[in-house]
Amino acid sequence: MNALLENWPSSAHKAPTTEISVVIPLYNEFEVITILHQRLTAVLAALEMSYELVLVDDGSRDGTPRAVSQLAAADPAVTAVFLSRNFGKEAALTAGLEHALGDAVIVMDADLQDPPELIPDMIRAWQEGADVVCMRRRSRAGESWLKRYSASRFYRLLNAISDVEIPPDTGDFRLLSRRAVEALRLLNERNRYMKGLFAWIGMPTVVIEYDRKPRAAGISKWDYLALFNLAFQGVTSFSVAPLRMAMGVGLLTALFGVLYTLWIVIKALVLGDPVQGFPSIISMMTILGGVQLLSIGLLGEYVGKTYYEAKQRPVYLVHDVVRRGKASSAMARSLSTNPVAKKGKVVCKV
Ligand code: UDP
Ligand code: MG
């Protein structure tokens, strides 16, 4: 544990005054932003702890950036981080975690599906010693049965084949201690399946159950295709089981091929049945071709992932940060191992 702690980047950047940070990724969330700010402020002010709201604008195309700027100008507790374009929720979350200064960092969605009123319970669990407080959905109001069913199947599948235990029905809504945040920052992969990364770091974890609310306003940014993609990313980022499965299918097909050939030979020699079989050749060829292409595609997925990792591009680019009402210089921040970036120098203006 000590060796691990030594490896963690120093927390020298941490202002001693911030106890709680709430990190929220925002993509086209103009409708909810005011009510979100009101409800969060009501909960956090009652805690009598110092806090900041880290609002990450993930390249929104509606009025979100303007609303975030106005909030940051009016409320010194708001830290606004503007990404240079839409990098996706996982990258926006990473940006938020990197800019958060709190001793405990709470991650939540903007749409109030994760009720801010649960924050005091999360903080209590953290004060009692938990490094990670996961929020587990007991119910998911406002979501179709298909979404609920596919989500629950997906978590079961992922846990069955992946290398880490990902608690079922937990989203990104959670609290992380400073130690947990620093540990997460060590994971510098480009392919960021956050739920998997959260689980990978381990650490003393407490699970609290809650009822998931429908969206307060606006629409979900995820259609079924995007969700399928996320699930596929989850599986291929945390397991090579699909590759092994492809091997298994190949083995079974080959075995079937050998037995079938034997059967044809016996039929020809013993029963004197001449070889016919144009239809069987065609069906075998299409089945085999399909299995082969599928396996190559799967292999390609893993090779492609390696390709993206090898490029070592930053996970996101920030074009502006407003903290305590003041804008800081535009800086490319990334999880990259680039030593220049680590020292906090300006590597790239956006
Ligand atoms: N989000 C984001 N970037 C994106 C898509 C979504 O930052 O490219 C944010 C979004 O603003 C919200 C959170 O991720 O705060 C969850 O999105 P959403 O509510 O649409 O997902 P769902 O709850 O339907 O899974
Ligand atoms: Mg949502």
Coordinates of C-alpha atoms and ligand atoms in Angstrom, one line a residue:
M1 CA 0.0 0.0 0.0
N2 CA 2.8 2.4 0.9
A3 CA 4.6 1.7 -2.4
L4 CA 1.3 2.5 -4.1
L5 CA 0.9 5.7 -2.2
E6 CA 4.5 6.8 -3.1
N7 CA 3.6 6.3 -6.8
W8 CA 0.6 8.5 -6.6
P9 CA 1.1 12.0 -7.9
S10 CA 1.5 14.6 -5.2
S11 CA -1.6 16.5 -4.1
A12 CA 0.3 19.7 -4.0
H13 CA -2.2 21.4 -6.3
K14 CA -4.9 20.9 -3.7
A15 CA -6.3 24.0 -2.1
P16 CA -6.7 23.2 1.6
T17 CA -10.1 24.9 1.7
T18 CA -12.2 22.6 -0.5
E19 CA -13.7 19.7 1.3
I20 CA -16.3 18.5 -1.2
S21 CA -16.2 18.8 -5.0
V22 CA -19.2 17.8 -7.1
V23 CA -18.2 17.0 -10.7
I24 CA -20.9 17.2 -13.4
P25 CA -20.5 16.6 -17.1
L26 CA -22.8 18.6 -19.2
Y27 CA -23.8 18.1 -22.8
N28 CA -26.7 20.2 -24.1
E29 CA -28.2 20.4 -20.6
F30 CA -29.5 24.0 -20.9
E31 CA -33.0 23.1 -19.6
V32 CA -31.8 21.6 -16.3
I33 CA -28.8 23.7 -15.4
T34 CA -30.6 26.4 -13.3
I35 CA -32.6 23.9 -11.2
L36 CA -29.5 21.7 -10.9
H37 CA -27.5 24.6 -9.4
Q38 CA -30.4 25.5 -7.1
R39 CA -30.9 22.0 -5.7
L40 CA -27.2 21.3 -5.3
T41 CA -26.6 24.6 -3.6
A42 CA -29.4 24.0 -1.2
V43 CA -28.0 20.6 -0.2
L44 CA -24.4 21.7 -0.1
A45 CA -24.9 24.9 1.8
A46 CA -26.7 23.1 4.5
L47 CA -23.7 20.8 5.1
E48 CA -21.5 23.6 6.4
M49 CA -18.5 22.3 4.6
S50 CA -16.5 24.1 1.9
Y51 CA -17.5 22.9 -1.5
E52 CA -17.1 23.5 -5.2
L53 CA -19.2 22.6 -8.2
V54 CA -17.1 21.5 -11.1
L55 CA -19.3 21.9 -14.2
V56 CA -17.7 20.4 -17.3
D57 CA -19.2 21.7 -20.6
D58 CA -18.6 18.9 -23.0
G59 CA -18.7 21.0 -26.2
S60 CA -22.5 21.7 -25.9
R61 CA -24.3 23.2 -28.9
D62 CA -27.1 24.8 -27.0
G63 CA -27.1 27.6 -24.4
T64 CA -25.1 25.4 -21.8
P65 CA -21.7 27.2 -22.2
R66 CA -23.3 30.6 -21.7
A67 CA -25.3 29.4 -18.7
V68 CA -22.2 27.8 -17.2
S69 CA -20.2 31.0 -17.7
Q70 CA -22.9 33.0 -16.0
L71 CA -23.1 30.7 -13.1
A72 CA -19.3 30.7 -12.7
A73 CA -19.3 34.5 -12.7
A74 CA -22.1 34.8 -10.2
D75 CA -21.2 31.9 -7.8
P76 CA -17.6 31.6 -6.6
A77 CA -18.3 28.0 -5.7
V78 CA -18.7 27.1 -9.4
T79 CA -15.6 26.0 -11.3
A80 CA -16.3 25.9 -15.0
V81 CA -14.3 23.7 -17.3
F82 CA -14.9 24.1 -21.1
L83 CA -13.7 21.4 -23.3
S84 CA -12.7 22.3 -26.9
R85 CA -15.3 20.0 -28.4
N86 CA -17.6 17.2 -27.5
F87 CA -15.3 14.4 -26.3
G88 CA -18.0 12.2 -24.7
K89 CA -19.2 11.7 -21.2
E90 CA -16.2 9.5 -20.1
A91 CA -13.7 12.2 -21.2
A92 CA -15.7 15.0 -19.6
L93 CA -15.8 13.1 -16.3
T94 CA -12.1 12.6 -16.5
A95 CA -11.6 16.3 -17.1
G96 CA -13.8 17.0 -14.1
L97 CA -12.0 14.7 -11.8
E98 CA -8.7 16.2 -12.8
H99 CA -9.9 19.7 -12.1
A100 CA -11.6 18.9 -8.8
L101 CA -9.7 20.0 -5.7
G102 CA -11.9 18.5 -2.9
D103 CA -10.9 16.0 -0.3
A104 CA -13.9 14.0 -1.5
V105 CA -15.2 14.2 -5.1
I106 CA -18.8 13.3 -6.0
V107 CA -19.6 12.5 -9.6
M108 CA -23.2 12.9 -10.8
D109 CA -25.2 13.4 -14.0
A110 CA -26.7 16.8 -14.8
D111 CA -30.2 15.7 -15.3
L112 CA -31.1 15.2 -11.6
Q113 CA -31.7 11.5 -12.2
D114 CA -29.2 11.2 -9.3
P115 CA -30.9 13.1 -6.5
P116 CA -28.5 15.6 -4.9
E117 CA -30.4 15.1 -1.6
L118 CA -28.4 11.8 -1.2
I119 CA -25.1 13.7 -0.9
P120 CA -25.2 14.0 2.9
D121 CA -25.5 10.2 3.2
M122 CA -22.6 9.7 0.8
I123 CA -20.5 12.1 2.8
R124 CA -21.4 10.3 6.0
A125 CA -20.2 7.0 4.6
W126 CA -16.9 8.7 3.5
Q127 CA -16.4 10.2 6.9
E128 CA -16.8 6.8 8.4
G129 CA -13.9 5.6 6.3
A130 CA -15.1 4.5 2.8
D131 CA -12.9 5.6 -0.1
V132 CA -15.6 4.9 -2.6
V133 CA -19.3 5.3 -2.1
C134 CA -21.2 3.7 -4.9
M135 CA -24.9 4.5 -5.5
R136 CA -26.9 1.4 -6.5
R137 CA -30.2 1.9 -8.4
R138 CA -33.0 0.1 -6.7
S139 CA -35.5 1.2 -9.3
R140 CA -35.1 3.1 -12.6
A141 CA -38.3 5.2 -13.0
G142 CA -38.9 6.8 -16.4
E143 CA -36.8 4.2 -18.3
S144 CA -38.4 1.6 -20.6
W145 CA -38.4 -2.1 -19.6
L146 CA -36.1 -2.8 -22.5
K147 CA -33.5 -0.4 -21.2
R148 CA -33.8 -1.8 -17.7
Y149 CA -33.7 -5.4 -18.9
S150 CA -30.7 -4.8 -21.3
A151 CA -28.9 -2.9 -18.5
S152 CA -29.3 -5.7 -16.0
R153 CA -28.3 -8.4 -18.5
F154 CA -25.2 -6.4 -19.5
Y155 CA -23.9 -6.1 -16.0
R156 CA -24.4 -9.8 -15.4
L157 CA -22.5 -10.6 -18.6
L158 CA -19.7 -8.1 -17.9
N159 CA -19.1 -9.5 -14.5
A160 CA -19.1 -13.1 -15.7
I161 CA -16.3 -12.4 -18.2
S162 CA -14.3 -9.4 -17.1
D163 CA -11.2 -9.3 -14.9
V164 CA -12.7 -6.9 -12.3
E165 CA -15.9 -7.1 -10.3
I166 CA -18.2 -4.3 -11.5
P167 CA -21.1 -3.8 -9.0
P168 CA -24.4 -4.3 -10.9
D169 CA -26.9 -1.4 -11.4
T170 CA -24.4 1.2 -10.3
G171 CA -23.9 4.2 -12.6
D172 CA -21.3 6.9 -12.4
F173 CA -23.1 8.5 -9.4
R174 CA -20.6 8.0 -6.6
L175 CA -18.2 9.6 -4.1
L176 CA -14.5 9.1 -4.4
S177 CA -12.0 10.1 -1.7
R178 CA -8.9 12.1 -2.7
R179 CA -6.9 8.8 -2.5
A180 CA -9.3 7.2 -4.9
V181 CA -9.2 10.2 -7.3
E182 CA -5.4 10.1 -7.4
A183 CA -5.5 6.4 -8.0
L184 CA -7.8 6.9 -10.9
R185 CA -5.5 9.5 -12.4
L186 CA -2.8 6.8 -12.6
L187 CA -5.0 4.9 -15.1
N188 CA -4.0 6.8 -18.2
E189 CA -5.6 4.8 -20.9
R190 CA -7.4 6.5 -23.8
N191 CA -10.2 4.1 -23.9
R192 CA -12.1 5.1 -20.8
Y193 CA -14.8 2.9 -19.6
M194 CA -15.3 4.8 -16.3
K195 CA -17.4 2.2 -14.5
G196 CA -14.7 -0.4 -15.1
L197 CA -11.9 2.0 -14.1
F198 CA -13.8 2.9 -10.9
A199 CA -14.1 -0.8 -10.1
W200 CA -10.5 -1.5 -11.1
I201 CA -9.0 0.7 -8.3
G202 CA -10.7 -1.3 -5.6
M203 CA -10.4 0.3 -2.2
P204 CA -12.9 0.2 0.7
T205 CA -16.2 0.6 -0.9
V206 CA -19.7 1.2 0.5
V207 CA -22.8 0.7 -1.6
I208 CA -25.9 2.8 -0.9
E209 CA -29.2 1.9 -2.6
Y210 CA -31.5 4.6 -4.1
D211 CA -34.4 5.1 -6.4
R212 CA -33.4 6.5 -9.8
K213 CA -35.7 9.4 -10.8
P214 CA -36.8 10.2 -14.4
R215 CA -34.9 13.1 -16.1
A216 CA -35.9 16.5 -14.7
A217 CA -35.9 18.0 -18.3
G218 CA -34.3 17.5 -21.7
I219 CA -33.7 14.2 -23.4
S220 CA -31.2 11.3 -22.9
K221 CA -28.1 11.6 -25.0
W222 CA -28.0 7.8 -25.4
D223 CA -29.9 5.9 -28.0
Y224 CA -29.8 2.1 -28.1
L225 CA -26.9 2.1 -30.6
A226 CA -24.8 4.3 -28.3
L227 CA -25.7 2.1 -25.4
F228 CA -24.7 -1.0 -27.3
N229 CA -21.5 0.7 -28.3
L230 CA -20.8 1.5 -24.6
A231 CA -21.5 -2.0 -23.6
F232 CA -19.2 -3.4 -26.3
Q233 CA -16.5 -1.0 -25.2
G234 CA -17.0 -2.1 -21.6
V235 CA -16.6 -5.8 -22.6
T236 CA -13.6 -5.3 -24.9
S237 CA -11.8 -2.9 -22.5
F238 CA -11.9 -5.2 -19.6
S239 CA -11.8 -8.7 -21.0
V240 CA -10.3 -10.7 -23.8
A241 CA -13.0 -13.4 -23.3
P242 CA -14.6 -12.6 -26.8
L243 CA -11.3 -13.6 -28.4
R244 CA -11.3 -16.8 -26.5
M245 CA -14.9 -17.3 -27.5
A246 CA -14.0 -16.9 -31.2
M247 CA -11.3 -19.5 -30.7
G248 CA -13.9 -21.9 -29.2
V249 CA -16.3 -21.4 -32.1
G250 CA -13.4 -22.0 -34.5
L251 CA -12.5 -25.2 -32.7
L252 CA -16.1 -26.5 -32.7
T253 CA -16.5 -25.7 -36.4
A254 CA -13.2 -27.4 -37.3
L255 CA -14.3 -30.5 -35.3
F256 CA -17.6 -30.5 -37.1
G257 CA -15.8 -30.2 -40.5
V258 CA -13.6 -33.2 -39.7
L259 CA -16.5 -35.4 -38.6
Y260 CA -18.5 -34.4 -41.7
T261 CA -15.6 -35.2 -44.0
L262 CA -15.2 -38.6 -42.4
W263 CA -18.9 -39.2 -42.9
I264 CA -18.6 -38.3 -46.6
V265 CA -15.6 -40.6 -47.1
I266 CA -17.4 -43.5 -45.4
K267 CA -20.5 -42.8 -47.4
A268 CA -18.5 -42.9 -50.7
L269 CA -16.4 -45.9 -49.9
V270 CA -18.7 -48.2 -47.9
L271 CA -22.2 -47.3 -49.1
G272 CA -21.0 -46.5 -52.6
D273 CA -22.8 -43.2 -52.6
P274 CA -21.1 -40.8 -55.1
V275 CA -20.2 -37.3 -53.8
Q276 CA -23.0 -34.8 -54.7
G277 CA -23.2 -31.9 -52.4
F278 CA -23.1 -28.6 -54.2
P279 CA -25.7 -27.1 -51.7
S280 CA -23.7 -28.5 -48.7
I281 CA -20.4 -26.9 -50.0
I282 CA -22.2 -23.5 -50.4
S283 CA -23.7 -23.6 -46.9
M284 CA -20.4 -24.7 -45.4
M285 CA -18.5 -21.9 -47.2
T286 CA -20.9 -19.2 -46.1
I287 CA -21.0 -20.4 -42.5
L288 CA -17.2 -20.7 -42.3
G289 CA -16.7 -17.4 -44.1
G290 CA -19.0 -15.7 -41.7
V291 CA -17.3 -17.1 -38.6
Q292 CA -13.9 -16.2 -40.0
L293 CA -14.9 -12.6 -40.8
L294 CA -16.6 -12.2 -37.5
S295 CA -13.4 -13.4 -35.7
I296 CA -11.2 -11.1 -37.8
G297 CA -13.5 -8.2 -36.9
L298 CA -13.3 -9.0 -33.2
L299 CA -9.5 -9.3 -33.4
G300 CA -9.5 -6.0 -35.3
E301 CA -11.4 -4.4 -32.4
Y302 CA -8.6 -5.2 -30.0
V303 CA -5.9 -4.2 -32.5
G304 CA -7.7 -0.9 -33.1
K305 CA -7.8 -0.3 -29.3
T306 CA -4.0 -0.8 -29.2
Y307 CA -3.7 1.6 -32.1
Y308 CA -5.6 4.3 -30.2
E309 CA -3.5 3.7 -27.0
A310 CA -0.3 3.8 -29.0
K311 CA -1.1 7.3 -30.4
Q312 CA -1.0 8.7 -26.8
R313 CA -3.3 11.5 -27.6
P314 CA -4.8 13.4 -24.7
V315 CA -8.2 12.2 -23.5
Y316 CA -9.6 15.8 -23.8
L317 CA -8.5 19.3 -24.5
V318 CA -9.6 22.2 -22.3
H319 CA -10.0 25.6 -23.8
D320 CA -11.0 27.5 -20.7
V321 CA -11.3 27.2 -17.0
V322 CA -13.1 29.6 -14.7
R323 CA -12.3 29.2 -11.0
R324 CA -13.6 31.5 -8.3
G325 CA -14.9 33.8 -10.9
K326 CA -11.4 34.1 -12.6
A327 CA -10.5 32.6 -16.0
S328 CA -7.2 30.8 -16.1
S329 CA -5.2 30.4 -19.3
A330 CA -6.2 27.9 -21.8
M331 CA -4.2 24.8 -21.2
A332 CA -4.2 21.3 -22.8
R333 CA -4.7 19.0 -19.8
S334 CA -4.6 15.4 -20.3
L335 CA -4.0 12.2 -18.5
S336 CA -0.9 11.7 -20.6
T337 CA 2.3 10.6 -19.1
N338 CA 3.9 13.5 -20.9
P339 CA 6.2 15.0 -18.3
V340 CA 5.7 18.5 -19.6
A341 CA 2.0 18.2 -19.2
K342 CA 2.4 16.8 -15.7
K343 CA 4.4 19.9 -14.7
G344 CA 1.4 21.9 -15.7
K345 CA 3.1 23.9 -18.5
V346 CA 1.0 25.1 -21.4
V347 CA 1.6 22.4 -24.0
C348 CA -0.9 23.5 -26.5
K349 CA -3.2 26.5 -26.8
V350 CA -6.6 25.7 -28.2
Ligands
UDP1 N1 -23.0 13.8 -21.3 C1 -21.7 14.4 -21.7 N2 -21.2 14.2 -22.9 C2 -21.9 13.4 -23.9 C3 -23.1 12.8 -23.5 C4 -23.6 13.0 -22.2 O1 -21.1 15.0 -20.8 O2 -21.4 13.3 -25.0 C5 -23.5 14.0 -19.9 C6 -24.9 14.5 -19.9 O3 -25.0 15.9 -20.0 C7 -25.4 14.0 -18.5 C8 -24.6 12.7 -18.4 O4 -23.6 12.7 -19.3 O5 -25.0 14.9 -17.5 C9 -25.5 11.5 -18.6 O6 -26.2 11.7 -19.8 P1 -27.7 11.2 -20.1 O7 -28.6 11.7 -19.0 O8 -28.1 11.7 -21.4 O9 -27.5 9.6 -20.0 P2 -28.6 8.6 -19.4 O10 -28.9 9.0 -18.0 O11 -29.7 8.5 -20.3 O12 -27.7 7.3 -19.3
MG2 MG -29.6 10.7 -17.4

